[in-house]
Short mmCIF file of C-alpha atoms in Angstrom, two decimals:
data_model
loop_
_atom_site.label_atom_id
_atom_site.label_comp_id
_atom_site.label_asym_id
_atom_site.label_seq_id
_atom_site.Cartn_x
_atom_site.Cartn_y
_atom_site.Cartn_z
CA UNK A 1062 0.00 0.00 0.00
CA UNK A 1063 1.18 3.59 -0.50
CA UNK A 1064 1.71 5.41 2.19
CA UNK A 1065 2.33 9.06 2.64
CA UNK A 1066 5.94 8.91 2.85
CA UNK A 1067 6.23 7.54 -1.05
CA UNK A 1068 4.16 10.41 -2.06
CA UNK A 1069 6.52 12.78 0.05
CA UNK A 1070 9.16 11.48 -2.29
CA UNK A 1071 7.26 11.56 -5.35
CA UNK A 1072 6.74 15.65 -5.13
CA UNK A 1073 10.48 16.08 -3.73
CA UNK A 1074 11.60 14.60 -6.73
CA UNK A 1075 9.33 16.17 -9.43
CA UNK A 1076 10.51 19.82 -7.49
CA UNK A 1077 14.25 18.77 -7.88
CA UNK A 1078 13.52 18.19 -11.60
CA UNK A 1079 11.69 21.53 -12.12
CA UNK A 1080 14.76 23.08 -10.31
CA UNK A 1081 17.62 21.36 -12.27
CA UNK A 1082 15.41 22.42 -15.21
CA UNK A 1083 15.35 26.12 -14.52
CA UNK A 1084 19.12 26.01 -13.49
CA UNK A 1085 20.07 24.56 -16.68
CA UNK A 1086 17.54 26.55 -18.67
CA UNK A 1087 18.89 29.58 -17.24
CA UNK A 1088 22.16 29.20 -17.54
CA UNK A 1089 24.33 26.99 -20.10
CA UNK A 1090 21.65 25.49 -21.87
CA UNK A 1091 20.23 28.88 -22.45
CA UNK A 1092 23.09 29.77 -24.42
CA UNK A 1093 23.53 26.84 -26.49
CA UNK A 1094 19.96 27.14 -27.33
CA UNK A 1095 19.82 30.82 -28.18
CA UNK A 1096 22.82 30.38 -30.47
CA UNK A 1097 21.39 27.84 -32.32
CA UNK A 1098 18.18 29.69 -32.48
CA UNK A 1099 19.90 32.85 -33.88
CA UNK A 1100 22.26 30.68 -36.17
CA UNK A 1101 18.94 29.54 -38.06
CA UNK A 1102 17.55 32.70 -38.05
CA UNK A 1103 20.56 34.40 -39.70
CA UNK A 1104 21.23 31.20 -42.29
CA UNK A 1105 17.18 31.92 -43.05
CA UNK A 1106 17.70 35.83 -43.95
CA UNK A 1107 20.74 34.99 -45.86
CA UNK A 1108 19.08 32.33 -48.21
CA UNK A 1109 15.86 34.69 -48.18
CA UNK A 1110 18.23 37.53 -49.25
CA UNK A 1111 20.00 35.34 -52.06
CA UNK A 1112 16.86 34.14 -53.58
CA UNK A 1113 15.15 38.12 -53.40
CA UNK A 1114 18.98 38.60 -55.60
CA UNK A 1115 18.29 35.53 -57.91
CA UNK A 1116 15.00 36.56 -58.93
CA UNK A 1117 15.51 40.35 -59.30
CA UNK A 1118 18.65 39.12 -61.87
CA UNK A 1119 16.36 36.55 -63.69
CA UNK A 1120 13.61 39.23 -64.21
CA UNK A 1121 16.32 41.75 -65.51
CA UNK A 1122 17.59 39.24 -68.07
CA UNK A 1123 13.75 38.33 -69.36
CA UNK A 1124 12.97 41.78 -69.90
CA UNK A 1125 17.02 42.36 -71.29
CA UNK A 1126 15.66 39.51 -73.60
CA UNK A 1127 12.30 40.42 -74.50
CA UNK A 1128 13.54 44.19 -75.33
CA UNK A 1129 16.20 42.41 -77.49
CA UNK A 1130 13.54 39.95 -79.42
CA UNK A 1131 11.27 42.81 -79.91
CA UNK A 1132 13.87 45.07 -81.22
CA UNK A 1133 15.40 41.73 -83.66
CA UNK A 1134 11.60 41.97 -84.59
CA UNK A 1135 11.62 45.28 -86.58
CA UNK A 1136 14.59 44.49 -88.31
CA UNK A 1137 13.09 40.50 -89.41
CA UNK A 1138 9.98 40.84 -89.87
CA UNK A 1139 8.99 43.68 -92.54
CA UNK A 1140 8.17 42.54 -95.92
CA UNK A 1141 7.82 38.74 -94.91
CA UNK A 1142 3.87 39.05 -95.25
CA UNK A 1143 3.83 41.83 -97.13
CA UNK A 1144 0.25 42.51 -98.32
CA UNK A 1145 -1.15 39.37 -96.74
CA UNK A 1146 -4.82 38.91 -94.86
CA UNK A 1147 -4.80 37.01 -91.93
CA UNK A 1148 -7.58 36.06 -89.82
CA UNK A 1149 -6.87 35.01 -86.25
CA UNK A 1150 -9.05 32.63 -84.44
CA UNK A 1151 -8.95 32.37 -79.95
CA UNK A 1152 -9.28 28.69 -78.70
CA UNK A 1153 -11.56 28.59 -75.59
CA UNK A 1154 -9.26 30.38 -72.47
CA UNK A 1155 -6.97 31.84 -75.28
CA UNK A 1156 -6.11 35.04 -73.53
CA UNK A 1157 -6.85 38.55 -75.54
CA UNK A 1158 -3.72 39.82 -74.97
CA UNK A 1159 -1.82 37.44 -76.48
CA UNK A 1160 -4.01 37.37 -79.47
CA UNK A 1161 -3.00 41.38 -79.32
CA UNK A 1162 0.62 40.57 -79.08
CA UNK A 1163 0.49 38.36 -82.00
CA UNK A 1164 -1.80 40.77 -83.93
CA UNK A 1165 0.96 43.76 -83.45
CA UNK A 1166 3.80 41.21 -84.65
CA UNK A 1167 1.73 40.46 -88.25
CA UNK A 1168 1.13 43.90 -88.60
CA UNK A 1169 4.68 44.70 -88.09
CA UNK A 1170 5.73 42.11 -90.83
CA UNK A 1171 3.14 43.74 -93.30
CA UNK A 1172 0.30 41.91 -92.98
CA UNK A 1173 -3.24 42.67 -92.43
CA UNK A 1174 -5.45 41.25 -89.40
CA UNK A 1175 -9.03 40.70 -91.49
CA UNK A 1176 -11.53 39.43 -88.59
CA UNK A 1177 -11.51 37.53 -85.47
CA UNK A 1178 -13.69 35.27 -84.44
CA UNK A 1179 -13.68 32.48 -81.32
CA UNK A 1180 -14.36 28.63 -81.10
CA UNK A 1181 -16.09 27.55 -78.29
CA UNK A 1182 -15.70 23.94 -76.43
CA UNK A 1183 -18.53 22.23 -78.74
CA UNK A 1184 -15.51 21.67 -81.32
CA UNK A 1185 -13.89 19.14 -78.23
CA UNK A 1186 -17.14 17.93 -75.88
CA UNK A 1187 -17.45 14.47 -76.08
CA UNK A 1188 -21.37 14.49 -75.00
CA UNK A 1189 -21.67 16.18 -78.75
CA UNK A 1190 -19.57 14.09 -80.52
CA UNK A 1191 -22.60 12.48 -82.03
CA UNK A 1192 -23.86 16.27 -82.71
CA UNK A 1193 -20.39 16.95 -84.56
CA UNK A 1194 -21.04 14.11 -86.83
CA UNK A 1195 -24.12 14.83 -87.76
CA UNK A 1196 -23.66 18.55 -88.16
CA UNK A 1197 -20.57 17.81 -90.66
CA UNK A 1198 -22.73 16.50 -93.18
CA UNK A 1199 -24.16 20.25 -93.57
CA UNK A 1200 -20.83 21.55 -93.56
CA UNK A 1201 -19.50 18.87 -96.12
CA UNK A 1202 -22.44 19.89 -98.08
CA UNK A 1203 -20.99 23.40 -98.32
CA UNK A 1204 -16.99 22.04 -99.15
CA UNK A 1205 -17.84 19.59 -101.56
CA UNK A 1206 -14.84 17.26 -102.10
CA UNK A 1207 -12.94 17.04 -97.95
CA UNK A 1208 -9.66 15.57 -97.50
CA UNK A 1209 -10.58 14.86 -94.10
CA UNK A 1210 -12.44 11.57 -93.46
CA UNK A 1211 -13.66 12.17 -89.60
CA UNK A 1212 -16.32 14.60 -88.75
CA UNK A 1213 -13.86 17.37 -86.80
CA UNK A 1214 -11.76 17.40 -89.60
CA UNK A 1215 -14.55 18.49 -91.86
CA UNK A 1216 -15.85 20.98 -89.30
CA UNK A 1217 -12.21 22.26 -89.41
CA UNK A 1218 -11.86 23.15 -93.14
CA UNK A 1219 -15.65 24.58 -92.82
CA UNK A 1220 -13.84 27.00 -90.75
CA UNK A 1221 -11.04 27.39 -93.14
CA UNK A 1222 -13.54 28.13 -96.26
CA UNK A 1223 -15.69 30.22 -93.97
CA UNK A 1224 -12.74 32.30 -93.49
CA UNK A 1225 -10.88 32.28 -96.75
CA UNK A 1226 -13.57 32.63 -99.59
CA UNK A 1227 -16.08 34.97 -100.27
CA UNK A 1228 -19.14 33.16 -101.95
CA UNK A 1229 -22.39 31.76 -101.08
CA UNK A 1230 -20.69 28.44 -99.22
CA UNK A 1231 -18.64 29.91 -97.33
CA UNK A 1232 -21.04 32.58 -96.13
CA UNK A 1233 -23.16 29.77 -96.17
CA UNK A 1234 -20.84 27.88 -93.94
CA UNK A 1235 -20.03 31.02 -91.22
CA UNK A 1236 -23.86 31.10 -90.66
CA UNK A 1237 -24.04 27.29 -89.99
CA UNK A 1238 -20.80 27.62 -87.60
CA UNK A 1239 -22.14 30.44 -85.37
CA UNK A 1240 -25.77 30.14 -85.44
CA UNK A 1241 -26.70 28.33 -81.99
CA UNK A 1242 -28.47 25.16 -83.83
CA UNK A 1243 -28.08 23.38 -80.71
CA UNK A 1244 -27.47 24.81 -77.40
CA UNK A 1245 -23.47 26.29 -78.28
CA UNK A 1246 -22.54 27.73 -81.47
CA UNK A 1247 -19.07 26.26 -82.71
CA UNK A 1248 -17.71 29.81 -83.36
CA UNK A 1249 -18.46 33.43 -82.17
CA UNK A 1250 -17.80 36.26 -84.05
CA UNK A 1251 -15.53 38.57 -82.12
CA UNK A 1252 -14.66 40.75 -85.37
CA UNK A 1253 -15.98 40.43 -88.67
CA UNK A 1254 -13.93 39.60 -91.35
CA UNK A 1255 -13.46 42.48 -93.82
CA UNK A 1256 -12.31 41.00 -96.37
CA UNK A 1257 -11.04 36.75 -97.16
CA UNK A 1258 -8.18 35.73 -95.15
CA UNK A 1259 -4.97 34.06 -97.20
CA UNK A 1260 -4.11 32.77 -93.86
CA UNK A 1261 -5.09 31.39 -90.59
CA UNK A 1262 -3.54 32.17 -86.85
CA UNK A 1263 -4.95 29.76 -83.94
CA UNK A 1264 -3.90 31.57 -80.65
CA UNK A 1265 -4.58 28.70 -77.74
CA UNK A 1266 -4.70 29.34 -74.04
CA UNK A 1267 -1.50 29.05 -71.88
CA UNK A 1268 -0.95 26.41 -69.58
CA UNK A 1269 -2.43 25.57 -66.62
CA UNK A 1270 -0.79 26.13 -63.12
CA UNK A 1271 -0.43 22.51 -62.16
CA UNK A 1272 0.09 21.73 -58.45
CA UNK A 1273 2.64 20.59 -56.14
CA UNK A 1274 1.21 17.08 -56.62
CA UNK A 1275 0.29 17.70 -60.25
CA UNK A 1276 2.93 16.68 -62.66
CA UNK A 1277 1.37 17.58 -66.25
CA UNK A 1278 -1.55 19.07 -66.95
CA UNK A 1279 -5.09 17.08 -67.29
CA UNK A 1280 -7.62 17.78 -69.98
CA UNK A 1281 -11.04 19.48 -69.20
CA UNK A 1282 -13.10 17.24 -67.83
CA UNK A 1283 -15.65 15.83 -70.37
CA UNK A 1284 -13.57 17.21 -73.25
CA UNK A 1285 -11.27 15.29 -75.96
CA UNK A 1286 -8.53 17.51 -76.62
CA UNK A 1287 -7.36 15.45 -79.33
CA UNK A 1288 -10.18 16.60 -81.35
CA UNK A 1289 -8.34 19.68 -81.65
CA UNK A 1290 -5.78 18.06 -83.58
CA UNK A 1291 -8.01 16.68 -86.09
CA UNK A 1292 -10.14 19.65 -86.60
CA UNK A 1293 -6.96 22.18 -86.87
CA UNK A 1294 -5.62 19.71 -89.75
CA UNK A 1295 -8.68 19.89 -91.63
CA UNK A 1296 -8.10 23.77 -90.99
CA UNK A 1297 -4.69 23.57 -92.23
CA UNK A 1298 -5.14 21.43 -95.25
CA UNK A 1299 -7.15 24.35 -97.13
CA UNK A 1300 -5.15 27.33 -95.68
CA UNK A 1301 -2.06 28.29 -94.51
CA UNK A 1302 -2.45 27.88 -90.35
CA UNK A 1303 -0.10 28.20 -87.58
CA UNK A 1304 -1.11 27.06 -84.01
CA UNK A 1305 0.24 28.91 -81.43
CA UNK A 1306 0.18 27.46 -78.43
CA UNK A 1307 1.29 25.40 -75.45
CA UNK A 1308 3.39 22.21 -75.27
CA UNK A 1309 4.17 22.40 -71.44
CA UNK A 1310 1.63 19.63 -70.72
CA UNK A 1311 0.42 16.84 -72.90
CA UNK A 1312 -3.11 17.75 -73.40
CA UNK A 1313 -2.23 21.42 -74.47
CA UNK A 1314 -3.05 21.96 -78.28
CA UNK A 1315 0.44 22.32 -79.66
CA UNK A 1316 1.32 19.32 -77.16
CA UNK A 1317 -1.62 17.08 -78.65
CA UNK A 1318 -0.40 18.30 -82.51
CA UNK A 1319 2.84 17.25 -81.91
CA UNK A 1320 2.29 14.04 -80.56
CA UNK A 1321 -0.48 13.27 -83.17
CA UNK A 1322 1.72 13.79 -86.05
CA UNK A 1323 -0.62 16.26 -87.89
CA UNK A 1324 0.78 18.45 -90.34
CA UNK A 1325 0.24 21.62 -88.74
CA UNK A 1326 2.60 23.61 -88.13
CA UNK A 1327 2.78 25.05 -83.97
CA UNK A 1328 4.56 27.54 -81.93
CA UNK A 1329 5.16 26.91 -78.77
CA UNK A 1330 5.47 29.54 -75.32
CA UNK A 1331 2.20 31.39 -76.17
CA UNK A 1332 2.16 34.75 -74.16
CA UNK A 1333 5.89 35.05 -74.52
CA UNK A 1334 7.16 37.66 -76.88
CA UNK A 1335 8.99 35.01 -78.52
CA UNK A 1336 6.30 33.41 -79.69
CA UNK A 1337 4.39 36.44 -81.19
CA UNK A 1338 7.40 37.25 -83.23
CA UNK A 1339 8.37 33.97 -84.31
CA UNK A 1340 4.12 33.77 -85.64
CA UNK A 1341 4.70 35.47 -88.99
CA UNK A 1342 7.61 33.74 -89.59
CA UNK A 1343 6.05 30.79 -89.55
CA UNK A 1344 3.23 31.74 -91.99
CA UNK A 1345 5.68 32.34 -94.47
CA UNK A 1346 7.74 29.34 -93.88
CA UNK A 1347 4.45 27.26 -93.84
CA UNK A 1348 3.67 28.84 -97.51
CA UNK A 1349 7.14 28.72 -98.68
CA UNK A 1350 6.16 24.80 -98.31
CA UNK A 1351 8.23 24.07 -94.63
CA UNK A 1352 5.31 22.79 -91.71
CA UNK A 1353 7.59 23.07 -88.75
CA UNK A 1354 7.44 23.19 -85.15
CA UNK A 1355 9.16 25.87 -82.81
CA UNK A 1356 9.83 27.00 -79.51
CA UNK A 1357 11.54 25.79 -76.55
CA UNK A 1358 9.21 22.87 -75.12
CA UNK A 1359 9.10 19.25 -76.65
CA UNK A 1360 8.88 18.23 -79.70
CA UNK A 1361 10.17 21.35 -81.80
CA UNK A 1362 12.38 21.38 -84.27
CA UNK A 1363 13.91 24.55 -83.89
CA UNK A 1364 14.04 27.50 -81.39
CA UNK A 1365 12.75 30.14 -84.66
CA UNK A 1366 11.58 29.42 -88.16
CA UNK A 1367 13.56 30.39 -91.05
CA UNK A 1368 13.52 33.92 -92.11
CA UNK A 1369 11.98 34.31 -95.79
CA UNK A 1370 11.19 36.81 -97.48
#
């Protein structure tokens, strides 16, 4: 049985340990501790410091680099679409401003921005891939002879005539593409064309922020984005188009041309003035007869296209 004299003990003992504790914590353990508190503190403000430094030099050389490109601009680009109409079409999420930036760049190399216009997410949404197949038939109807042999590649050079001619069809065809027949239209009308494009520029949308667990970049839910692909070919195989785009994930449009092997030809690092200037360069390469693929992300061929003029 416990008596009182074990629980005598018991709270001597615990009041030695609080003492030794204070001793210690007031004396050499308090110094050891505070030095290795104000060690990590200091090693903290120094890394802090170096990677404020890092960043301020990185976003120096961008902008060093970006004046440089733009200023390389004015001297390549002049007179290599000289007298040229190009219409520019916005994927879903495409940002304005980069279909701006590209805009100022084709101007600058002496061409002429005819209309805009937008697709919307019916061209990719697999609950109306049944739609797409049926509504091709009234777009085929409007093409006669297709090269393409599936239904998005048929609604793509619709888009291409739409934009490129100026008869009955393809006036035809722009009413069939943004009238809402069935809850979306496939394209809105952002600017209308003023006269028939030569060419075609797809801006796309930049790449999703993927998370800290997120290694690449996942598709829409509900949405195919390889029918991209297939409907920008059929684009491409009645005008001269250049994608511009994203290949940072592998569901991003230039990412999903690349991979498919469709003869379109992409530039990569939309939103980067890179990108915008290396646009018109591309057009003409692409009508010289070159389909290439540049940037800095996977699968291009080369940093720039050719300059031709």
């Amino acid at each position: 049985m416990i008596d009182f004299r074990y629980h005598l003990v018991s709270l001597i003992s615990v009041f030695l340990a609080l003492a030794v504790g204070v001793v210690l914590g007031a004396g050499p353990l308090q110094n050891s501790l505070g030095t290795a508190l104000n060690d990590q503190v200091t090693a903290l403000r120094e890394d802090r410091n170096a990677t404020q430094t890092k960043l301020e030099q990185t976003e120096t050389a961008v902008n060093e680099r970006d004046s440089y490109i733009t200023q390389a601009a004015a001297s390549l680009l002049p007179g290599s679409l000289a007298s040229k109409n190009v219409a520019l079409v916005l994927l879903p999420e495409a940002k304005a401003e980069d279909a701006d930036a590209v805009a100022t760049q084709l101007k600058t190399a002496g061409a002429s921005v005819t209309g805009r216009v937008s697709l919307t997410t019916t061209w990719v949404d697999l609950s109306r891939e049944s739609y797409r197949s049926t509504f091709s038939g009234q777009i085929q109807g409007n093409l006669g002879s297709t090269g393409s042999k599936d239904a998005n590649g048929i609604l793509g050079e619709g888009l291409a005539k739409a934009l490129t001619s100026n008869d009955d069809s393809s006036r035809a065809l722009m009413d069939l593409l943004s009238v809402d027949t069935s809850g979306t239209p496939f394209v809105t009308v952002d600017s209308t064309p003023t006269d028939p494009a030569e060419m075609i520029v797809v801006v796309g949308p930049r790449p999703q922020a993927a998370s800290a667990k997120q290694t690449t970049v996942e598709a829409s839910p509900g949405q195919d984005p390889k029918a991209w692909a297939k409907a920008l070919a059929g684009t491409a195989s009645r005008a001269t188009t250049v994608v511009v785009g994203s290949a940072d994930g592998d569901d991003n449009v230039v990412a999903v041309i690349r991979s498919e092997g469709e003869k379109i030809t992409t530039v990569d690092s939309v939103g980067q003035i890179a990108a915008s200037v290396s646009t018109p360069l591309a057009l003409a390469s692409t009508q010289a007869g070159t389909v290439g693929h540049y940037g800095f992300d996977k699968g291009a061929d080369a940093v720039m296209p050719p300059v031709t003029k």
